[in-house]
Amino acid sequence: MKINRSSTTKLALLCTALFGALLAFSSNAKALTIGDAHELGFVNFGIPSGDQDRTDYVNHLIGMALGTTDQALGQTFTRSNNDFGPVPTAVFSHNGTGTSVDLGGGGLYTYLFAKYDGPNYGSEVWYVGDLSGIITIPATAGGYGLSGWTLFGPGGQGVPDGGTTAMLLGTALGALGMARRFLKI
């Protein structure tokens, strides 16, 4: 089998361009801030702060009307005005520390709960269902340090990757088809 060198060069250039286009559409690191467009709400104070408590706090915020304040579960809840459409119930995933949070390829996590300095400040909750990759959260809020964070997955949803697998499969099949055409295989 004879391979045409100019066809191989064209294929290499095409693959490079395609790879560059995929990188251009990939998620970049995002920094969340207190009160930004991803804020779901605030829990004052967020104590006790066990896994089930945090899950209950996030689910209470989900059920609140936009821009309201409520007293429940021994806390004061403030729901942001940010509308994320219909949102799923929060299901506890795992806890972490530090300001870098790895959300993976997207669709794995829906909410991020961050606790700031025990009884002195409170807890910020962000909607992260539309984010992926590594994000950063503030090290301090209201002058108090980050105590830790919790990620919550979506309840009642089956496929966590949001179409990324289908996109990659289509790209791979397209590249194979083009390689077959150029290399006369």
XYZ file of C-alpha atoms in Angstrom:
185
model
C 0.000 0.000 0.000
C 1.416 3.365 -1.038
C 0.708 6.454 1.073
C 0.782 9.849 -0.597
C 2.995 12.207 1.481
C 0.926 15.325 0.607
C -2.245 13.549 1.778
C -0.557 12.713 5.066
C 0.475 16.364 5.506
C -3.067 17.534 4.769
C -4.448 15.055 7.274
C -1.983 16.225 9.925
C -2.969 19.869 9.331
C -6.660 18.998 9.462
C -6.247 17.079 12.711
C -4.281 19.955 14.230
C -6.985 22.445 13.241
C -9.719 20.193 14.640
C -7.830 19.705 17.911
C -7.340 23.473 18.194
C -11.052 24.077 17.634
C -11.953 21.550 20.359
C -9.590 23.273 22.782
C -11.156 26.632 21.973
C -14.536 25.310 23.083
C -13.272 23.632 26.244
C -14.004 25.162 29.636
C -11.441 27.455 31.161
C -10.831 27.847 34.868
C -13.527 29.934 36.511
C -13.401 31.860 39.737
C -16.602 32.036 41.759
C -17.184 35.029 44.013
C -19.648 35.896 46.746
C -22.830 37.244 45.164
C -21.902 36.384 41.550
C -24.217 35.031 38.828
C -23.689 31.442 40.055
C -24.791 32.151 43.623
C -27.778 30.062 44.676
C -27.958 31.599 48.137
C -26.526 32.078 51.592
C -27.050 30.169 54.854
C -26.506 32.062 58.078
C -24.693 30.376 59.877
C -24.802 26.841 58.536
C -24.185 25.153 61.902
C -24.453 22.255 62.533
C -22.541 21.439 59.380
C -22.555 17.670 58.923
C -23.100 16.043 55.532
C -26.863 15.624 56.038
C -27.177 19.164 57.446
C -25.465 20.644 54.399
C -27.678 18.579 52.081
C -30.783 19.828 53.909
C -29.576 23.447 53.701
C -28.968 23.279 49.932
C -32.303 21.565 49.290
C -34.089 24.216 51.357
C -32.486 26.978 49.263
C -33.562 25.179 46.058
C -37.176 25.240 47.220
C -37.223 28.959 48.030
C -38.586 31.670 45.746
C -36.039 33.984 44.122
C -34.877 36.912 46.259
C -36.510 35.748 49.493
C -35.326 35.242 53.068
C -36.578 32.404 55.250
C -36.064 30.972 58.744
C -35.925 27.162 58.887
C -33.805 24.326 60.267
C -32.408 26.751 62.872
C -30.865 28.893 60.078
C -31.575 32.068 58.145
C -31.636 31.393 54.392
C -31.293 34.059 51.713
C -32.075 32.962 48.141
C -30.386 34.921 45.362
C -32.272 36.421 42.407
C -30.356 34.158 40.007
C -32.729 31.908 38.055
C -31.207 28.592 36.975
C -34.475 27.172 35.656
C -35.717 23.886 37.076
C -32.965 22.510 39.298
C -32.601 18.964 40.653
C -32.496 17.950 44.287
C -29.023 18.009 45.841
C -27.401 14.637 46.544
C -24.270 14.640 48.727
C -21.084 13.693 46.869
C -17.975 14.611 48.871
C -16.214 17.208 51.037
C -12.960 19.027 50.447
C -10.697 21.838 51.571
C -8.764 24.545 49.782
C -9.855 27.059 47.187
C -9.481 24.834 44.088
C -12.420 22.569 43.303
C -12.301 20.004 40.484
C -15.732 19.648 38.845
C -14.527 17.112 36.295
C -15.861 17.051 32.744
C -19.157 18.723 33.586
C -22.543 17.488 34.702
C -21.164 15.501 37.638
C -21.937 18.164 40.237
C -24.759 20.652 40.560
C -24.119 22.597 43.770
C -21.117 23.751 45.783
C -21.530 24.575 49.483
C -18.674 26.551 51.084
C -18.486 27.094 54.850
C -16.642 30.157 56.130
C -15.140 30.213 59.670
C -17.517 28.225 61.794
C -20.019 30.354 63.724
C -18.644 33.701 62.622
C -19.870 34.170 59.057
C -21.948 31.565 57.255
C -22.156 29.392 54.180
C -22.253 30.324 50.512
C -23.983 28.016 48.010
C -23.302 28.166 44.265
C -24.989 26.469 41.315
C -22.178 24.765 39.343
C -24.220 22.526 37.061
C -23.106 24.473 33.984
C -19.398 24.525 34.895
C -16.602 22.020 34.407
C -12.898 21.719 35.086
C -11.111 23.291 38.012
C -12.762 26.322 39.578
C -11.629 28.520 42.440
C -13.663 29.842 45.329
C -12.821 32.713 47.681
C -10.392 31.976 50.505
C -12.258 34.455 52.702
C -15.776 35.848 52.986
C -16.801 38.651 55.300
C -13.249 38.655 56.621
C -13.412 34.994 57.688
C -11.493 32.034 56.259
C -12.814 29.075 54.311
C -13.422 26.075 56.589
C -14.241 23.599 53.821
C -16.603 22.835 50.966
C -19.038 20.162 49.803
C -20.039 19.137 46.287
C -23.516 17.841 45.504
C -24.553 15.854 42.472
C -27.922 16.103 40.775
C -30.659 13.831 42.021
C -32.700 11.830 39.540
C -30.479 12.243 36.473
C -28.811 9.336 34.734
C -26.070 10.551 32.373
C -23.535 12.786 34.134
C -21.400 13.958 31.208
C -23.861 16.264 29.421
C -23.110 15.099 25.865
C -19.326 15.255 25.984
C -19.036 11.554 25.209
C -21.305 11.863 22.168
C -19.280 14.831 20.893
C -15.989 12.977 21.282
C -17.384 9.865 19.583
C -18.640 11.923 16.633
C -15.300 13.695 16.324
C -13.390 10.397 16.390
C -15.640 8.799 13.773
C -15.360 11.878 11.551
C -11.563 11.855 11.830
C -11.463 8.147 10.959
C -13.668 8.749 7.931
C -11.424 11.569 6.720
C -8.273 9.537 7.354
C -9.733 6.679 5.335
C -10.520 9.049 2.466
C -7.074 10.697 2.410
C -5.064 7.520 2.971
C -7.136 5.385 0.563
C -7.506 2.574 3.090
